[in-house]
Tab-separated table of C-alpha atoms and ligand atoms in Angstrom:
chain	number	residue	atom	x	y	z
A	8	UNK	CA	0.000	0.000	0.000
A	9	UNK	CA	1.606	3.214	-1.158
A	10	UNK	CA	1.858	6.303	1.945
A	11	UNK	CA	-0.727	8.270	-0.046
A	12	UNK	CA	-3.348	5.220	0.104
A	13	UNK	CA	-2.472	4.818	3.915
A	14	UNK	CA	-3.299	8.327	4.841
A	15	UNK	CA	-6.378	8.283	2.943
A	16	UNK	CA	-7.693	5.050	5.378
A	17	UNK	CA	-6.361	6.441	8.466
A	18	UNK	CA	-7.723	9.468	7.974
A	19	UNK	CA	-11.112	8.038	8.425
A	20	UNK	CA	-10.657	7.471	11.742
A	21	UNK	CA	-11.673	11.031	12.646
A	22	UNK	CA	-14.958	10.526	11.803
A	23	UNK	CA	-15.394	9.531	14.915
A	24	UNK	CA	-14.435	12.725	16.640
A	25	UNK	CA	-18.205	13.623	16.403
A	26	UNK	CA	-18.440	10.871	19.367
A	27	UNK	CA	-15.485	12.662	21.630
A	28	UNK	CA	-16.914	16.910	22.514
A	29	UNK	CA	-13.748	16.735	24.448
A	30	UNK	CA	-11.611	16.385	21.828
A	31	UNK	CA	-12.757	19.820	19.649
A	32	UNK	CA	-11.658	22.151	22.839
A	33	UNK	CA	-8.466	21.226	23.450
A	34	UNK	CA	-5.205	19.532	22.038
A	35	UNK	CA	-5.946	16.052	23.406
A	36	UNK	CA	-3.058	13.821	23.658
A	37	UNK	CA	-3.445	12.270	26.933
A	38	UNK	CA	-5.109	8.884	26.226
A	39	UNK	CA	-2.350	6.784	27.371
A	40	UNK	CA	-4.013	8.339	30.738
A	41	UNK	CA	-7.313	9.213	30.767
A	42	UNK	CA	-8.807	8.556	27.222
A	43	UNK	CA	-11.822	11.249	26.016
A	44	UNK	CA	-15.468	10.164	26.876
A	45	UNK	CA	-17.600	9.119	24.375
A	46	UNK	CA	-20.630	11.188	24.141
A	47	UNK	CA	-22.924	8.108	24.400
A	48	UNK	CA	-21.924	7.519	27.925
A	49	UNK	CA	-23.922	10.248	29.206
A	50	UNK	CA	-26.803	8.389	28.153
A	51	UNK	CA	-25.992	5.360	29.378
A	52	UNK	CA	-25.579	6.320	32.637
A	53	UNK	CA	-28.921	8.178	32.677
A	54	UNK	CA	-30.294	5.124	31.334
A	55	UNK	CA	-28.603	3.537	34.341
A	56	UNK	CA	-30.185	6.031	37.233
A	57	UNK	CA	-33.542	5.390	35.197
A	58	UNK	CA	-33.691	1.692	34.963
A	59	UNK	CA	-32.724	1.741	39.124
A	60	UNK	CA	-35.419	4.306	39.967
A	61	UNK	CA	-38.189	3.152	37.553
A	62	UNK	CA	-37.159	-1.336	38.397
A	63	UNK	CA	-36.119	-1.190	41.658
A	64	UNK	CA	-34.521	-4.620	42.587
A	65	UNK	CA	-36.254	-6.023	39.573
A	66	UNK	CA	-33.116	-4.418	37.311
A	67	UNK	CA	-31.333	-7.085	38.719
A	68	UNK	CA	-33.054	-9.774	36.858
A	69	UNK	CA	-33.980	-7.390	34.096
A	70	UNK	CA	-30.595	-7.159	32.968
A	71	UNK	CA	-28.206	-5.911	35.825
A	72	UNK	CA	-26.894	-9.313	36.776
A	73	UNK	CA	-26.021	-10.239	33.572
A	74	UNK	CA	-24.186	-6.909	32.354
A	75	UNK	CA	-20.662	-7.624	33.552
A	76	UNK	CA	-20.336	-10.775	31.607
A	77	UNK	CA	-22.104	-8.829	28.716
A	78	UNK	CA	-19.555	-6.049	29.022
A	79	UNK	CA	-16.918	-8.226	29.904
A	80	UNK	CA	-17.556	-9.991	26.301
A	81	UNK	CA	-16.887	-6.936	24.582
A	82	UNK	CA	-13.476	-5.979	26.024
A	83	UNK	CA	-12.284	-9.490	25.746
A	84	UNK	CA	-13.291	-9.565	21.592
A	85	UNK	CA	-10.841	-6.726	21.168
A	86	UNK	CA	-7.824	-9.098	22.543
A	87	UNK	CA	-9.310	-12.669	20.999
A	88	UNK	CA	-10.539	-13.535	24.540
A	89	UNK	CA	-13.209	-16.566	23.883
A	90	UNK	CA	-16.058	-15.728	25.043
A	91	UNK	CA	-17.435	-15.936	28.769
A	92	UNK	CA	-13.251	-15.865	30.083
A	93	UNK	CA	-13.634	-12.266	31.154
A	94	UNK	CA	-14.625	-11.387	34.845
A	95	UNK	CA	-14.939	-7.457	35.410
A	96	UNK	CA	-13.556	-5.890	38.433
A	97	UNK	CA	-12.895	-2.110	39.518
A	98	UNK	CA	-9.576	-1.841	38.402
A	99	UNK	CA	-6.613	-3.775	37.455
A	100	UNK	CA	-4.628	-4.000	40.866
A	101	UNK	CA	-7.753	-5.649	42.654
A	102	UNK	CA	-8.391	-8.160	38.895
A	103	UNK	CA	-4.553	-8.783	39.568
A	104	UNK	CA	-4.764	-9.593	43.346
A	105	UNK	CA	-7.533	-11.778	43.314
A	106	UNK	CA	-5.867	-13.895	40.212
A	107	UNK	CA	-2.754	-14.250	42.579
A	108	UNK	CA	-4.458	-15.054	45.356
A	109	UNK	CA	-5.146	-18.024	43.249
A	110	UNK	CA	-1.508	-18.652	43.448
A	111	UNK	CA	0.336	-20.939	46.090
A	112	UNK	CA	3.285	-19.970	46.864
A	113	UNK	CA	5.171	-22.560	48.110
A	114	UNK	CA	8.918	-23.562	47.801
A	115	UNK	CA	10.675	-24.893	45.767
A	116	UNK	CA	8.105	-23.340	43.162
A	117	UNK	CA	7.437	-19.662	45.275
A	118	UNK	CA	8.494	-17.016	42.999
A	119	UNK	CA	6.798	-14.314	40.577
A	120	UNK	CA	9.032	-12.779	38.107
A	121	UNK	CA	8.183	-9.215	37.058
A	122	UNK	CA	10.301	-6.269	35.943
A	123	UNK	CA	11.005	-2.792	37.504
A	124	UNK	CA	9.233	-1.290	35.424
A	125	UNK	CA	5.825	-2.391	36.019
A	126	UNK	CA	3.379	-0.477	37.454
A	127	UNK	CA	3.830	0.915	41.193
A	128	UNK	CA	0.350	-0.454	42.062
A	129	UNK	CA	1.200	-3.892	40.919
A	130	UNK	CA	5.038	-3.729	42.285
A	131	UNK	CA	3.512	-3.107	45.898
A	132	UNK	CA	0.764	-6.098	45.509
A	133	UNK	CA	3.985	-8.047	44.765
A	134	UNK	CA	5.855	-6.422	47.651
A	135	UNK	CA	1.963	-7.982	49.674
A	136	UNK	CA	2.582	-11.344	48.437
A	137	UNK	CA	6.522	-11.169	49.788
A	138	UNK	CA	5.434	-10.759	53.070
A	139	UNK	CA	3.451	-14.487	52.494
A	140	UNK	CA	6.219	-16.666	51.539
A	141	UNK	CA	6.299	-15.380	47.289
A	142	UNK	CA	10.213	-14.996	46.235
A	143	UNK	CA	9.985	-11.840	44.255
A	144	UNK	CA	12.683	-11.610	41.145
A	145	UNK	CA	12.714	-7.986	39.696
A	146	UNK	CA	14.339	-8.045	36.504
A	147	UNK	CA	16.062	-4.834	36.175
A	148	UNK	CA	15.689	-2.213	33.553
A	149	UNK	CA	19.021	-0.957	31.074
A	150	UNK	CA	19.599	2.248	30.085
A	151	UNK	CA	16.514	4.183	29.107
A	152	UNK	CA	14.122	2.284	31.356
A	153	UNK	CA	14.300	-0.416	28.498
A	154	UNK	CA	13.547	-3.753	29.522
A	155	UNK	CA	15.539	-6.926	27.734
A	156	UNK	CA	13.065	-9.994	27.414
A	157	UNK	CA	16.040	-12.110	27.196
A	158	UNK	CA	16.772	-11.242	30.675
A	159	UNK	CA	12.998	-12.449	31.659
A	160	UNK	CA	13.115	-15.677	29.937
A	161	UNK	CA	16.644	-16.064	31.494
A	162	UNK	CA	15.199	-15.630	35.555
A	163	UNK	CA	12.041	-18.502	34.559
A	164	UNK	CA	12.522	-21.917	35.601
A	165	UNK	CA	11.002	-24.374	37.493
A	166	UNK	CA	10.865	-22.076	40.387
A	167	UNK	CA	8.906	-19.567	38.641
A	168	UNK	CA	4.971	-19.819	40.014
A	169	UNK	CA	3.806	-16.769	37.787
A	170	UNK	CA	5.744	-14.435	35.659
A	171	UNK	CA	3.367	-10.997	35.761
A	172	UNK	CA	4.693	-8.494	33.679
A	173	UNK	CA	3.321	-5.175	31.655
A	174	UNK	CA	2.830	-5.620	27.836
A	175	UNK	CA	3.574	-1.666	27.567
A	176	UNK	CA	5.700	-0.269	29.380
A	177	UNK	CA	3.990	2.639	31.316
A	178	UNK	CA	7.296	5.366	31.320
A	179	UNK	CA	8.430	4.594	28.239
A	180	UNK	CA	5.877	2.977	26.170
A	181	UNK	CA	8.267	0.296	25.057
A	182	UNK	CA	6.638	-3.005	23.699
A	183	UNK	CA	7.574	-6.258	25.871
A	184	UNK	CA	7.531	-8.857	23.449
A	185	UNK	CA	5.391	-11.416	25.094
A	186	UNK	CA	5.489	-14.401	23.045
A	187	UNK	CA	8.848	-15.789	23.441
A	188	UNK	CA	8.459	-15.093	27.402
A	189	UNK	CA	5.137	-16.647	27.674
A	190	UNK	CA	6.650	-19.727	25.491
A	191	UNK	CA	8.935	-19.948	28.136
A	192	UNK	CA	7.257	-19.885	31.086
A	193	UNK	CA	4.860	-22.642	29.829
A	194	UNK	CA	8.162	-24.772	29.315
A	195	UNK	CA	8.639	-23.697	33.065
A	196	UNK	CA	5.287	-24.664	34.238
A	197	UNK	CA	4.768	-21.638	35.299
A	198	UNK	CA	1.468	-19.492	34.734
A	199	UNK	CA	1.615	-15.858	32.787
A	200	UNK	CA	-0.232	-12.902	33.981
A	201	UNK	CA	-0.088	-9.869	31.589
A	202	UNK	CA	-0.653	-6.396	32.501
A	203	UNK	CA	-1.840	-4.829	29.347
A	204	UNK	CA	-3.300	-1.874	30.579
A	205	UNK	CA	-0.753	0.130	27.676
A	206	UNK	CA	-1.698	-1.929	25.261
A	207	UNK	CA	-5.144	-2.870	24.289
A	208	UNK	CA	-6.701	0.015	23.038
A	209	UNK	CA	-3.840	0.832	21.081
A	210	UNK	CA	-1.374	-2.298	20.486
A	211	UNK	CA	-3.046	-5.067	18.863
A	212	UNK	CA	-2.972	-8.081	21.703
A	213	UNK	CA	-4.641	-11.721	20.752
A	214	UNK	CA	-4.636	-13.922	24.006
A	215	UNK	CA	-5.533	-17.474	22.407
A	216	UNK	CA	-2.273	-16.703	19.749
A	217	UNK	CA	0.398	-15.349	22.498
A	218	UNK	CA	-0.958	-18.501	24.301
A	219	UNK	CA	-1.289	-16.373	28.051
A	220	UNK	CA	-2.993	-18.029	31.269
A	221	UNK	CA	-4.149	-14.496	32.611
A	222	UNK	CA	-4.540	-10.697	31.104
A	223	UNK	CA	-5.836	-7.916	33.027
A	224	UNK	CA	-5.970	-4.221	31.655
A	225	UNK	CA	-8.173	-1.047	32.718
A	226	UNK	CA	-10.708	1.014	30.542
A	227	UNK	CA	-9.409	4.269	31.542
A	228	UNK	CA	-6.796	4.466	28.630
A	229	UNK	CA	-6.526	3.837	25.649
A	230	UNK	CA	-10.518	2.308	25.517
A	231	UNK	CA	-11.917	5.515	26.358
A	232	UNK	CA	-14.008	3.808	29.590
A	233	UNK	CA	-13.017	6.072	32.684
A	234	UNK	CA	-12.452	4.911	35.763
A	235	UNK	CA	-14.337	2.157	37.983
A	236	UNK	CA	-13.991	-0.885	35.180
A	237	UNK	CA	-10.935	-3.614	35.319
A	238	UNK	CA	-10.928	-6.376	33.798
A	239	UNK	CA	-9.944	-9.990	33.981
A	240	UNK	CA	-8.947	-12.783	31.419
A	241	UNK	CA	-8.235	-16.550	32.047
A	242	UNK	CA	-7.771	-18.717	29.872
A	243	UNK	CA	-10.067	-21.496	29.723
A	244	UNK	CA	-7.464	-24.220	30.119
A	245	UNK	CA	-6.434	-23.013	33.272
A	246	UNK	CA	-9.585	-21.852	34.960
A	247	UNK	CA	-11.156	-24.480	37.068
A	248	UNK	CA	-7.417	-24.737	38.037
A	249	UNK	CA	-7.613	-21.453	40.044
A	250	UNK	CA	-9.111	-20.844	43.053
A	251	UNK	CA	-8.911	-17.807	44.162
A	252	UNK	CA	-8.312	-17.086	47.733
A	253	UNK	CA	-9.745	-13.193	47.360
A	254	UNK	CA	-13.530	-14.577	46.507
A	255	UNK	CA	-16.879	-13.596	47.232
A	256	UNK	CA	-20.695	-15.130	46.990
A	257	UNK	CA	-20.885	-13.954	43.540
A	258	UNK	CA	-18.402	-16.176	42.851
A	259	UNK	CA	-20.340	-19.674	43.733
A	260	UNK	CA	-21.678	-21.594	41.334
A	261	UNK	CA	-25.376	-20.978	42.962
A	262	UNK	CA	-25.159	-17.485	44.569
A	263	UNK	CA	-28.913	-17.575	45.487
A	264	UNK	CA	-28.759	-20.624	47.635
A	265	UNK	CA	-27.028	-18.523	50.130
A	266	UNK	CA	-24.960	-21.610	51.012
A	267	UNK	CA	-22.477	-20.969	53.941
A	268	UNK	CA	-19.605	-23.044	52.603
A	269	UNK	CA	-17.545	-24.317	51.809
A	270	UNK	CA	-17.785	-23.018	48.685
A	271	UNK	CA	-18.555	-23.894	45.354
A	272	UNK	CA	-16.844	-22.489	42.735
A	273	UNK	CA	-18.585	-21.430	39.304
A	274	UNK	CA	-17.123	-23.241	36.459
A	275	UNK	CA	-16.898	-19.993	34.613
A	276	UNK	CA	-15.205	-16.489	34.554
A	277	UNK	CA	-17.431	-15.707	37.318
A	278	UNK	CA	-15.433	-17.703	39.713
A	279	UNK	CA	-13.205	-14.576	39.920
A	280	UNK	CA	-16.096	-12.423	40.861
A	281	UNK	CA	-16.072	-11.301	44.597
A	282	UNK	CA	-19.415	-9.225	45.672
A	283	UNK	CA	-21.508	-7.256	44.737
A	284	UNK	CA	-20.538	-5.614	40.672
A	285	UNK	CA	-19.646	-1.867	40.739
A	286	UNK	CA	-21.874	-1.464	37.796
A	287	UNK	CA	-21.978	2.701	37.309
A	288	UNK	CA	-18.074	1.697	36.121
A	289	UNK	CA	-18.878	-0.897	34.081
A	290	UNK	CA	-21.683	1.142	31.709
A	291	UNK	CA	-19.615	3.610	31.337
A	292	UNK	CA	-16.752	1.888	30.241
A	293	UNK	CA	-19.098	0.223	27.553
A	294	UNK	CA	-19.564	2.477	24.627
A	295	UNK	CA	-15.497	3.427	24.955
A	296	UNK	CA	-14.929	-0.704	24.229
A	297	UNK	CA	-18.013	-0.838	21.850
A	298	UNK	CA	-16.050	1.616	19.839
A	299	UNK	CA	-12.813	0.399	19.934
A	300	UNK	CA	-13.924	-3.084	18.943
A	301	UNK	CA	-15.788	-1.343	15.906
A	302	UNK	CA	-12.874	0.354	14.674
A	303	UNK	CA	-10.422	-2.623	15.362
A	304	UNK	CA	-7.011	-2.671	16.738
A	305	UNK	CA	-5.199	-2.987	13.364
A	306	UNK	CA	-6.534	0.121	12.436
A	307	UNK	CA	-6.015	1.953	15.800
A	308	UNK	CA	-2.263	0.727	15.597
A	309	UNK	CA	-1.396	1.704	11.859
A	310	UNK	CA	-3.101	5.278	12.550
A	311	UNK	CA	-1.032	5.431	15.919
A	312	UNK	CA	2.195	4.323	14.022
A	313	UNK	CA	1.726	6.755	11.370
A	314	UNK	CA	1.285	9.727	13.649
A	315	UNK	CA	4.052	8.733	16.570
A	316	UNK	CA	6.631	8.377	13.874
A	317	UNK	CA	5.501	12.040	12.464
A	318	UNK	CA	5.899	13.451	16.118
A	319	UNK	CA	9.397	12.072	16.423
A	320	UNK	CA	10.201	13.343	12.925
A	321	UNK	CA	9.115	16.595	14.148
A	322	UNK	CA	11.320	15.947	17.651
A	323	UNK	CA	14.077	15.536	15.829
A	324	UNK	CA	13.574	19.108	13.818
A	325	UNK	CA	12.761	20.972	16.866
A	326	UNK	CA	15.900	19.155	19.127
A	327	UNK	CA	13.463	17.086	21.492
A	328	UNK	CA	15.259	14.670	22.424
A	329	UNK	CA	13.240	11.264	22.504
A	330	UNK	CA	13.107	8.753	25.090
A	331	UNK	CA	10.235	6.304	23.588
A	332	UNK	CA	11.561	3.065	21.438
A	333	UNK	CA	11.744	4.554	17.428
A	334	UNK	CA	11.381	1.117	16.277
A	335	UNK	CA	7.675	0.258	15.226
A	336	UNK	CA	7.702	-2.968	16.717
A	337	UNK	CA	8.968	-1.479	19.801
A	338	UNK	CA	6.874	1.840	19.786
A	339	UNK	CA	3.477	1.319	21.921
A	340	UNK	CA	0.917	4.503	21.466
A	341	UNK	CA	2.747	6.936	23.345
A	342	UNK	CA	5.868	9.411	22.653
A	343	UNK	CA	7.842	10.376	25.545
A	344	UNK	CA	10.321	13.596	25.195
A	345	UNK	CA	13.206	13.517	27.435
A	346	UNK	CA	12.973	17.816	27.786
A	347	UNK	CA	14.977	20.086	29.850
A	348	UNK	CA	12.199	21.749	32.747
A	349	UNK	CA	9.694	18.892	31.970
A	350	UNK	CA	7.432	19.090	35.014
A	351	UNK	CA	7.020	22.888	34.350
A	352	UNK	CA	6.548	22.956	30.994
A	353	UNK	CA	4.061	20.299	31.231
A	354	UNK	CA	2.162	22.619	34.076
A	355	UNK	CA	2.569	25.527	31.454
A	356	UNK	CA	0.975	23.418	28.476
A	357	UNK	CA	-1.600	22.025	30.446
A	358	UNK	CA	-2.331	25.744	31.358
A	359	UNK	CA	-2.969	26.267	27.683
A	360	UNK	CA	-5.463	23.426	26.791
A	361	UNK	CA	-2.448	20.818	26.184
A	362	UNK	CA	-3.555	18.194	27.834
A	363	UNK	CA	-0.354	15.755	28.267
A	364	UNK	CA	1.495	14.534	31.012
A	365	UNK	CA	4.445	14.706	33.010
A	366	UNK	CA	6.627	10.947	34.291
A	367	UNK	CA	9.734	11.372	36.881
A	368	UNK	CA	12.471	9.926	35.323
A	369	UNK	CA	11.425	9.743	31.777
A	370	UNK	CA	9.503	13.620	30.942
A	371	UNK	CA	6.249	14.449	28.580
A	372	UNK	CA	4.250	11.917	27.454
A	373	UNK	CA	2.142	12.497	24.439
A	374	UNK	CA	-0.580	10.335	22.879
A	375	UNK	CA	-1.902	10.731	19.259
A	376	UNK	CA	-5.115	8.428	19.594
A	377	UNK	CA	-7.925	7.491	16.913
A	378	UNK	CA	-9.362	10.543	16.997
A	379	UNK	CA	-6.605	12.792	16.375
A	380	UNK	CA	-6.456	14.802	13.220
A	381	UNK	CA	-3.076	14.965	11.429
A	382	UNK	CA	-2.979	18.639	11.813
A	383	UNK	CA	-2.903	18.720	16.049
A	384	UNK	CA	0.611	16.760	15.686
A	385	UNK	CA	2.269	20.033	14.065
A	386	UNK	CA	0.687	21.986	16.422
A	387	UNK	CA	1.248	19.769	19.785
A	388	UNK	CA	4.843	20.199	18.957
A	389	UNK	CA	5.070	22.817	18.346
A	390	UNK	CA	3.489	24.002	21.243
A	391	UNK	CA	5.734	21.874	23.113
A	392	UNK	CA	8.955	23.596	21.561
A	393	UNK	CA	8.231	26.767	22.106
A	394	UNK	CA	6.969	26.246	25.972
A	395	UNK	CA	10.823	24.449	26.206
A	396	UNK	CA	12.118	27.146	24.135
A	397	UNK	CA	10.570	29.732	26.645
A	398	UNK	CA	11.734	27.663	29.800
A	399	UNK	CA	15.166	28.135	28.314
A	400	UNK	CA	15.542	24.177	27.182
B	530	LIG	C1	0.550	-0.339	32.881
B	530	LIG	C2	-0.387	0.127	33.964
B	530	LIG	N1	-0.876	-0.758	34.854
B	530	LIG	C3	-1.711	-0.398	35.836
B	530	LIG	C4	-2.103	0.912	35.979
B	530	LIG	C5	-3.035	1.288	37.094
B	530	LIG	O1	-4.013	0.329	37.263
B	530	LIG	P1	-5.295	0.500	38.209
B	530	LIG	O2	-5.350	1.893	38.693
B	530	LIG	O3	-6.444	0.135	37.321
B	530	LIG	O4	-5.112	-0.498	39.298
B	530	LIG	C6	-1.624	1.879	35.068
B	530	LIG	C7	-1.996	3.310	35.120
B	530	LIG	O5	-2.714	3.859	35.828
B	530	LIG	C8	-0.742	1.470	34.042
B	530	LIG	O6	-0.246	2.352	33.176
């Protein structure tokens, strides 16, 4: 396909602007943090408030009981998930600590690889599970916050309980290569749990082909869900395997029985259900993941590749210096810039309708997304150079 011909599809993707009023007021390249909200999802909720004030506990079996499996269908069709393998949760620490707590860890097979540059959240749950007999083996990050997946496939062996590692890196939006890790680990006999909270959304992921036990990712991002909806993926082989220790009566087989134990696990995804669904979280994280799975993740990713590698071209002709991976295969959706005064140039920008962020350690991150026009890259950087320029970077 020539360049010309590739423009011409991507550029379709900002059609869907007219779903995103956010995106119209300001320069919007944030979505690697808080992605903009569909317009439908004001609905929705209203819908939501109606249904409970009109139904009363008859919403329940009117549709509410079913809706996180519904919803949970739809985020799992943008990564392959079969259906019925996705249990929703409030976010992805709590999806991650109850699929450890499905974990013994018990010598001579007690420890959880994971990197150092995995998410705080999920290097503290780790820090938990230290306190309860887990071996924790951090592999360490080279220069750049890169992280080497030789080096992970080198600490898994028959030691290794659960490697549980980020797809996308969340400072430098470098892509961990997962396949040759999670070949490894099943070598190992050891069970994969993915944190792809950088990644779907943006970086095409497909669960049944990489061949992962576990997946868990948030709807904040990238889908364009805001906050309140995690999610949970297991695969189907390894299900009735796990029993989680962090459980609930949602999670029995027969709920309604009220039965006081022990308990009976569902055969299903629900089995990683606890109480009560937070469902407010879950509706409104639906029409972001409706969307995303209409569009597809092939197209989200050669629109993102085609506009990251324009803002580092641009980088480079305004002296940026760039701390994201250049390489496609390594790039996820977001472009980090290494600038002098970071912190208070992102302040300034921000100030001006920029919305970006700031990282310690690595400086601005900036996300094109699906519904970014061509024209706002120019203008982001630009923006950013002169606010750099100003700060006397
Ligand atoms: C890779 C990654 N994992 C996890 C989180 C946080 O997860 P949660 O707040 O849903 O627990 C973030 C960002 O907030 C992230 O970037």
């Amino acid at each position: 396909m020539s360049d010309a011909t590739a423009t011409a599809r991507v550029d379709r993707l900002v059609e869907w602007r007219t779903e995103f009023p956010t995106v119209e007021s300001t320069l919007y390249f944030v979505s690697h943090s808080l992605g903009a909200m569909p317009r439908a999802v004001e609905d929705e909720l209203r819908r939501y408030a109606l249904t409970w004030k009109t139904r009363g506990i008859r919403a329940w079996e009117e549709g509410w009981f079913a809706l996180p499996t519904q919803i949970g269908d739809i985020v799992g069709g943008i990564f392959n998930a079969e259906p019925g393998t996705v249990s929703m949760h409030e976010n992805v620490t709590v999806a991650e600590a109850i699929a450890l707590s499905a974990v013994d860890f018990k010598a001579p097979r007690n420890r959880l690889v994971c990197t150092a540059e995995d998410f705080p959240s999920l290097l503290y749950l780790y820090e938990g599970l230290a306190g309860r007999g887990a071996e924790i083996v951090r592999i360490a990050a080279h220069a750049g916050r890169r992280i080497e997946e030789g080096d992970v496939i080198a600490a898994i062996d028959e030691r290794t309980a659960v490697v549980a590692l980020s797809h996308v890196l969340f400072r430098n939006s470098q892509i961990v290569d997962l396949a040759p890790i999670a070949r490894r680990a099943r070598e190992a006999g050891a069970l994969t749990l993915i944190d792809a909270y950088q990644a779907v959304g943006t970086v095409p992921v497909d669960v049944r082909a990489l061949g992962v036990d576990m997946l868990t990712g948030g709807s904040v991002k990238w889908l364009c869900g805001g906050p309140g909806a995690g999610y949970l993926y297991v695969s189907p082989r390894m299900r009735t395997r796990l029993e989680p220790a962090i459980t609930g009566w949602l999670a029995h087989e027969s709920p309604f029985d009220f039965d006081s134990g022990p308990t009976r696990r569902d055969p299903g995804a629900r089995r990683f259900w606890t109480g009560t669904p937070g469902l407010p979280g879950f509706i409104a994280a639906r029409s972001g993941y409706e969307i995303v799975a209409r569009i597809g993740a092939d197209a989200i990713r050669a629109k993102s590749l085609h506009q990251t590698a324009r803002m580092i071209a641009l980088a480079d002709e305004y002296g940026l210096p760039v701390s994201s991976p250049r390489e496609a295969a390594r790039r996820g959706g977001t472009v980090v810039l290494d600038v002098p005064g970071a912190e208070a140039a992102c302040a300034a920008l921000l100030a001006g309708d920029v919305l970006l962020d700031f990282r310690p350690g690595v400086g601005l991150r900036l996300a094109p997304h699906f519904y970014t026009r061509d024209e706002e890259l120019e203008l982001v950087m630009t923006r950013v150079r002169d606010e750099v320029r100003r700060a006397g970077g």
